[in-house]
Amino acid sequence: MDPDQLSKHFVEHYYTTFDTNRLALINLYQEGSMLTFEGEKIQGAQSISNKLNSLPFQQCKHNISTVDCQPSGLSGGWVVFVSGNLQLPGEEHLLKFSQMFHLAPTPQGSFYVFNDIFRLNYGGDFVMLICG
């Protein structure tokens, strides 16, 4: 599969699962996986699942703006960078975010999330003025 298609397919699957059945995200991680969520480091599939499922909202909607990918140093691995926004129920304003995934191959021929870094992007108007 084309790397760009692979990364877009993964991103669509990840955020659809996050938005509709967050408990199922545990299947995308392994015990060696690490998540950095707003600066907090969490290791292991169960701990990552616990963190994601303890967020103070049950529902949200991710809207993806960009997906970029590169091959990683791991044999057959990929780095995927995502930017977009998310909306929480009852909230008028969208929250901008960036997320990076390091996907590592499994012996079965699929991929798992080895590294995951998530940040909300504050000050979006200022960034748009500079980069705009």
PDB file of C-alpha atoms in Angstrom:
ATOM      1  CA  MET A   1       0.000   0.000   0.000  1.00  0.00           C
ATOM      2  CA  ASP A   2       1.166   3.510  -0.804  1.00  0.00           C
ATOM      3  CA  PRO A   3       2.607   5.192   2.354  1.00  0.00           C
ATOM      4  CA  ASP A   4       0.378   8.263   2.012  1.00  0.00           C
ATOM      5  CA  GLN A   5      -2.693   6.047   1.645  1.00  0.00           C
ATOM      6  CA  LEU A   6      -1.580   3.917   4.592  1.00  0.00           C
ATOM      7  CA  SER A   7      -1.144   6.948   6.835  1.00  0.00           C
ATOM      8  CA  LYS A   8      -4.480   8.479   5.792  1.00  0.00           C
ATOM      9  CA  HIS A   9      -6.236   5.155   6.378  1.00  0.00           C
ATOM     10  CA  PHE A  10      -4.631   4.848   9.826  1.00  0.00           C
ATOM     11  CA  VAL A  11      -5.565   8.438  10.756  1.00  0.00           C
ATOM     12  CA  GLU A  12      -9.171   7.936   9.649  1.00  0.00           C
ATOM     13  CA  HIS A  13      -9.381   4.707  11.670  1.00  0.00           C
ATOM     14  CA  TYR A  14      -7.735   6.206  14.766  1.00  0.00           C
ATOM     15  CA  TYR A  15      -9.926   9.305  15.021  1.00  0.00           C
ATOM     16  CA  THR A  16     -13.151   7.504  14.090  1.00  0.00           C
ATOM     17  CA  THR A  17     -12.387   5.012  16.863  1.00  0.00           C
ATOM     18  CA  PHE A  18     -11.465   7.807  19.293  1.00  0.00           C
ATOM     19  CA  ASP A  19     -14.717   9.643  18.551  1.00  0.00           C
ATOM     20  CA  THR A  20     -17.027   6.602  18.661  1.00  0.00           C
ATOM     21  CA  ASN A  21     -15.439   3.807  20.747  1.00  0.00           C
ATOM     22  CA  ARG A  22     -12.407   5.081  22.637  1.00  0.00           C
ATOM     23  CA  LEU A  23     -12.028   1.814  24.597  1.00  0.00           C
ATOM     24  CA  ALA A  24     -11.072   0.046  21.345  1.00  0.00           C
ATOM     25  CA  LEU A  25      -7.954   2.222  20.922  1.00  0.00           C
ATOM     26  CA  ILE A  26      -6.096  -0.138  23.274  1.00  0.00           C
ATOM     27  CA  ASN A  27      -5.763  -2.514  20.294  1.00  0.00           C
ATOM     28  CA  LEU A  28      -3.527  -0.002  18.481  1.00  0.00           C
ATOM     29  CA  TYR A  29      -0.884   0.061  21.245  1.00  0.00           C
ATOM     30  CA  GLN A  30       1.473  -2.478  22.825  1.00  0.00           C
ATOM     31  CA  GLU A  31       3.217  -2.647  26.197  1.00  0.00           C
ATOM     32  CA  GLY A  32       6.284  -0.854  24.822  1.00  0.00           C
ATOM     33  CA  SER A  33       4.187   1.991  23.392  1.00  0.00           C
ATOM     34  CA  MET A  34       4.459   5.501  24.823  1.00  0.00           C
ATOM     35  CA  LEU A  35       2.003   8.396  24.756  1.00  0.00           C
ATOM     36  CA  THR A  36       2.950  11.963  25.647  1.00  0.00           C
ATOM     37  CA  PHE A  37      -0.311  13.809  26.226  1.00  0.00           C
ATOM     38  CA  GLU A  38       0.098  17.529  26.869  1.00  0.00           C
ATOM     39  CA  GLY A  39       3.546  16.829  28.360  1.00  0.00           C
ATOM     40  CA  GLU A  40       2.510  13.838  30.501  1.00  0.00           C
ATOM     41  CA  LYS A  41       4.335  10.616  29.555  1.00  0.00           C
ATOM     42  CA  ILE A  42       2.388   7.353  29.772  1.00  0.00           C
ATOM     43  CA  GLN A  43       3.774   3.919  28.854  1.00  0.00           C
ATOM     44  CA  GLY A  44       2.023   0.671  28.018  1.00  0.00           C
ATOM     45  CA  ALA A  45      -1.218  -0.126  26.227  1.00  0.00           C
ATOM     46  CA  GLN A  46      -3.355  -0.404  29.363  1.00  0.00           C
ATOM     47  CA  SER A  47      -2.015   2.824  30.898  1.00  0.00           C
ATOM     48  CA  ILE A  48      -2.513   4.677  27.606  1.00  0.00           C
ATOM     49  CA  SER A  49      -6.066   3.354  27.352  1.00  0.00           C
ATOM     50  CA  ASN A  50      -6.744   4.406  30.947  1.00  0.00           C
ATOM     51  CA  LYS A  51      -5.497   7.930  30.186  1.00  0.00           C
ATOM     52  CA  LEU A  52      -7.519   8.348  26.995  1.00  0.00           C
ATOM     53  CA  ASN A  53     -10.662   6.996  28.641  1.00  0.00           C
ATOM     54  CA  SER A  54     -10.276   9.238  31.697  1.00  0.00           C
ATOM     55  CA  LEU A  55     -10.401  12.471  29.690  1.00  0.00           C
ATOM     56  CA  PRO A  56     -13.119  14.787  31.035  1.00  0.00           C
ATOM     57  CA  PHE A  57     -15.391  14.345  27.999  1.00  0.00           C
ATOM     58  CA  GLN A  58     -17.079  11.263  26.589  1.00  0.00           C
ATOM     59  CA  GLN A  59     -17.628  12.512  23.064  1.00  0.00           C
ATOM     60  CA  CYS A  60     -15.822  14.752  20.619  1.00  0.00           C
ATOM     61  CA  LYS A  61     -15.449  15.185  16.881  1.00  0.00           C
ATOM     62  CA  HIS A  62     -12.036  15.373  15.226  1.00  0.00           C
ATOM     63  CA  ASN A  63     -11.682  17.223  11.915  1.00  0.00           C
ATOM     64  CA  ILE A  64      -8.379  16.509  10.192  1.00  0.00           C
ATOM     65  CA  SER A  65      -6.657  19.287   8.222  1.00  0.00           C
ATOM     66  CA  THR A  66      -3.335  17.682   7.236  1.00  0.00           C
ATOM     67  CA  VAL A  67      -1.640  14.284   7.317  1.00  0.00           C
ATOM     68  CA  ASP A  68       2.078  13.990   6.537  1.00  0.00           C
ATOM     69  CA  CYS A  69       4.206  10.845   6.694  1.00  0.00           C
ATOM     70  CA  GLN A  70       7.832   9.773   6.393  1.00  0.00           C
ATOM     71  CA  PRO A  71       9.593   6.429   6.662  1.00  0.00           C
ATOM     72  CA  SER A  72      11.230   5.972  10.055  1.00  0.00           C
ATOM     73  CA  GLY A  73      14.515   4.355  11.019  1.00  0.00           C
ATOM     74  CA  LEU A  74      12.680   1.202  12.033  1.00  0.00           C
ATOM     75  CA  SER A  75      12.432  -1.383   9.313  1.00  0.00           C
ATOM     76  CA  GLY A  76       9.125  -0.622   7.673  1.00  0.00           C
ATOM     77  CA  GLY A  77       8.005   1.932  10.273  1.00  0.00           C
ATOM     78  CA  TRP A  78       6.383   5.302   9.623  1.00  0.00           C
ATOM     79  CA  VAL A  79       6.140   8.684  11.293  1.00  0.00           C
ATOM     80  CA  VAL A  80       2.723  10.301  10.786  1.00  0.00           C
ATOM     81  CA  PHE A  81       2.044  13.943  11.697  1.00  0.00           C
ATOM     82  CA  VAL A  82      -1.550  15.155  11.963  1.00  0.00           C
ATOM     83  CA  SER A  83      -3.005  18.614  12.426  1.00  0.00           C
ATOM     84  CA  GLY A  84      -6.639  19.496  12.817  1.00  0.00           C
ATOM     85  CA  ASN A  85      -9.265  20.604  15.263  1.00  0.00           C
ATOM     86  CA  LEU A  86     -11.680  18.966  17.622  1.00  0.00           C
ATOM     87  CA  GLN A  87     -15.026  19.998  18.930  1.00  0.00           C
ATOM     88  CA  LEU A  88     -16.460  19.027  22.294  1.00  0.00           C
ATOM     89  CA  PRO A  89     -20.220  18.678  22.784  1.00  0.00           C
ATOM     90  CA  GLY A  90     -21.864  21.955  23.718  1.00  0.00           C
ATOM     91  CA  GLU A  91     -18.747  23.961  22.877  1.00  0.00           C
ATOM     92  CA  GLU A  92     -18.895  26.604  20.176  1.00  0.00           C
ATOM     93  CA  HIS A  93     -15.140  26.983  19.686  1.00  0.00           C
ATOM     94  CA  LEU A  94     -12.932  24.455  17.954  1.00  0.00           C
ATOM     95  CA  LEU A  95      -9.682  23.379  19.626  1.00  0.00           C
ATOM     96  CA  LYS A  96      -6.674  23.106  17.314  1.00  0.00           C
ATOM     97  CA  PHE A  97      -4.361  20.149  17.875  1.00  0.00           C
ATOM     98  CA  SER A  98      -1.274  18.418  16.520  1.00  0.00           C
ATOM     99  CA  GLN A  99      -0.474  14.755  16.954  1.00  0.00           C
ATOM    100  CA  MET A 100       2.485  12.638  15.899  1.00  0.00           C
ATOM    101  CA  PHE A 101       2.367   8.849  15.590  1.00  0.00           C
ATOM    102  CA  HIS A 102       5.342   6.558  15.139  1.00  0.00           C
ATOM    103  CA  LEU A 103       3.907   3.394  13.599  1.00  0.00           C
ATOM    104  CA  ALA A 104       5.972   0.229  13.932  1.00  0.00           C
ATOM    105  CA  PRO A 105       5.395  -2.971  11.954  1.00  0.00           C
ATOM    106  CA  THR A 106       4.174  -6.157  13.622  1.00  0.00           C
ATOM    107  CA  PRO A 107       5.306  -9.667  12.632  1.00  0.00           C
ATOM    108  CA  GLN A 108       1.766 -10.244  11.325  1.00  0.00           C
ATOM    109  CA  GLY A 109       2.194  -7.486   8.727  1.00  0.00           C
ATOM    110  CA  SER A 110       0.150  -4.741  10.356  1.00  0.00           C
ATOM    111  CA  PHE A 111       1.218  -1.737  12.449  1.00  0.00           C
ATOM    112  CA  TYR A 112       0.939  -0.562  16.032  1.00  0.00           C
ATOM    113  CA  VAL A 113       1.492   2.836  17.632  1.00  0.00           C
ATOM    114  CA  PHE A 114       4.987   2.803  19.128  1.00  0.00           C
ATOM    115  CA  ASN A 115       5.031   6.538  19.982  1.00  0.00           C
ATOM    116  CA  ASP A 116       2.179   9.047  20.165  1.00  0.00           C
ATOM    117  CA  ILE A 117       2.572  12.742  21.038  1.00  0.00           C
ATOM    118  CA  PHE A 118      -0.498  14.969  21.393  1.00  0.00           C
ATOM    119  CA  ARG A 119      -0.671  18.746  21.940  1.00  0.00           C
ATOM    120  CA  LEU A 120      -3.420  21.309  21.803  1.00  0.00           C
ATOM    121  CA  ASN A 121      -2.311  24.361  19.808  1.00  0.00           C
ATOM    122  CA  TYR A 122      -3.099  27.533  21.687  1.00  0.00           C
ATOM    123  CA  GLY A 123      -2.871  30.996  20.127  1.00  0.00           C
ATOM    124  CA  GLY A 124      -3.990  29.879  16.685  1.00  0.00           C
ATOM    125  CA  ASP A 125      -4.808  33.422  15.545  1.00  0.00           C
ATOM    126  CA  PHE A 126      -1.254  34.558  16.268  1.00  0.00           C
ATOM    127  CA  VAL A 127       0.170  31.560  14.412  1.00  0.00           C
ATOM    128  CA  MET A 128      -2.045  32.323  11.408  1.00  0.00           C
ATOM    129  CA  LEU A 129      -0.787  35.922  11.350  1.00  0.00           C
ATOM    130  CA  ILE A 130       2.828  34.771  11.283  1.00  0.00           C
ATOM    131  CA  CYS A 131       2.480  31.783   8.941  1.00  0.00           C
ATOM    132  CA  GLY A 132      -0.544  32.933   7.074  1.00  0.00           C
TER     133      GLY A 132
END
